[in-house]
């Protein structure tokens, strides 16, 4: 298990890639890990923990999670 206690860009990118994989995002290519930065670390980590805690997601859950992820992207 990766140590996610430190707010680093590397950890942000790891969490974003894990979220994309777990949600099987069709638009994953548009959601580049580099479009997120450390300033939103705690929010990204919270989302990562939600995604990591579940095995399967409904369509509405995926849509809600992707929407939240989109809000955390750099503008």
Tab-separated table of C-alpha atoms in Angstrom:
chain	number	residue	atom	x	y	z
A	1	UNK	CA	0.000	0.000	0.000
A	2	UNK	CA	1.291	3.411	-0.954
A	3	UNK	CA	1.902	5.951	1.810
A	4	UNK	CA	-0.538	8.754	1.050
A	5	UNK	CA	0.127	10.799	4.184
A	6	UNK	CA	2.343	13.266	2.318
A	7	UNK	CA	0.709	15.798	0.023
A	8	UNK	CA	2.928	15.339	-3.034
A	9	UNK	CA	2.199	15.649	-6.742
A	10	UNK	CA	3.277	12.017	-7.122
A	11	UNK	CA	0.599	10.921	-4.642
A	12	UNK	CA	-2.026	13.084	-6.369
A	13	UNK	CA	-1.202	11.443	-9.695
A	14	UNK	CA	-1.290	7.949	-8.130
A	15	UNK	CA	-4.727	8.580	-6.612
A	16	UNK	CA	-6.162	10.068	-9.817
A	17	UNK	CA	-4.915	7.117	-11.890
A	18	UNK	CA	-6.344	4.665	-9.344
A	19	UNK	CA	-9.725	6.432	-9.383
A	20	UNK	CA	-9.812	6.424	-13.182
A	21	UNK	CA	-8.972	2.712	-13.306
A	22	UNK	CA	-11.457	1.738	-10.614
A	23	UNK	CA	-14.285	3.723	-12.218
A	24	UNK	CA	-13.330	2.411	-15.668
A	25	UNK	CA	-13.637	5.925	-16.987
A	26	UNK	CA	-14.278	6.078	-20.703
A	27	UNK	CA	-13.084	9.684	-20.634
A	28	UNK	CA	-9.959	8.810	-18.686
A	29	UNK	CA	-7.668	10.235	-21.338
A	30	UNK	CA	-9.286	13.652	-20.890
A	31	UNK	CA	-8.754	13.450	-17.132
A	32	UNK	CA	-4.964	13.711	-16.973
A	33	UNK	CA	-3.447	13.267	-13.524
A	34	UNK	CA	-1.235	16.283	-14.223
A	35	UNK	CA	-4.395	18.470	-14.319
A	36	UNK	CA	-4.676	18.129	-10.545
A	37	UNK	CA	-2.388	19.659	-7.990
A	38	UNK	CA	-1.408	19.345	-4.374
A	39	UNK	CA	-3.595	22.279	-3.256
A	40	UNK	CA	-6.639	19.978	-3.488
A	41	UNK	CA	-4.840	17.027	-1.892
A	42	UNK	CA	-7.273	16.372	0.971
A	43	UNK	CA	-10.310	16.492	-1.334
A	44	UNK	CA	-8.646	14.148	-3.823
A	45	UNK	CA	-7.655	11.811	-0.992
A	46	UNK	CA	-11.253	11.768	0.306
A	47	UNK	CA	-12.533	10.853	-3.157
A	48	UNK	CA	-9.813	8.220	-3.507
A	49	UNK	CA	-10.824	6.639	-0.203
A	50	UNK	CA	-14.495	6.489	-1.242
A	51	UNK	CA	-13.607	4.863	-4.563
A	52	UNK	CA	-11.141	2.459	-2.946
A	53	UNK	CA	-13.668	1.313	-0.363
A	54	UNK	CA	-16.178	-0.027	-2.884
A	55	UNK	CA	-15.987	-2.931	-5.296
A	56	UNK	CA	-18.774	-1.875	-7.686
A	57	UNK	CA	-20.516	1.367	-8.536
A	58	UNK	CA	-23.903	2.182	-10.012
A	59	UNK	CA	-24.056	4.428	-13.058
A	60	UNK	CA	-25.323	7.320	-10.938
A	61	UNK	CA	-22.487	6.815	-8.432
A	62	UNK	CA	-19.907	6.877	-11.236
A	63	UNK	CA	-21.469	10.053	-12.648
A	64	UNK	CA	-21.408	11.731	-9.228
A	65	UNK	CA	-17.804	10.709	-8.557
A	66	UNK	CA	-16.640	11.853	-12.001
A	67	UNK	CA	-18.450	15.153	-11.466
A	68	UNK	CA	-16.640	15.641	-8.141
A	69	UNK	CA	-13.343	14.748	-9.787
A	70	UNK	CA	-14.021	17.342	-12.469
A	71	UNK	CA	-14.550	20.030	-9.819
A	72	UNK	CA	-11.099	19.287	-8.411
A	73	UNK	CA	-9.285	19.793	-11.710
A	74	UNK	CA	-7.119	22.853	-12.247
A	75	UNK	CA	-9.006	25.491	-14.158
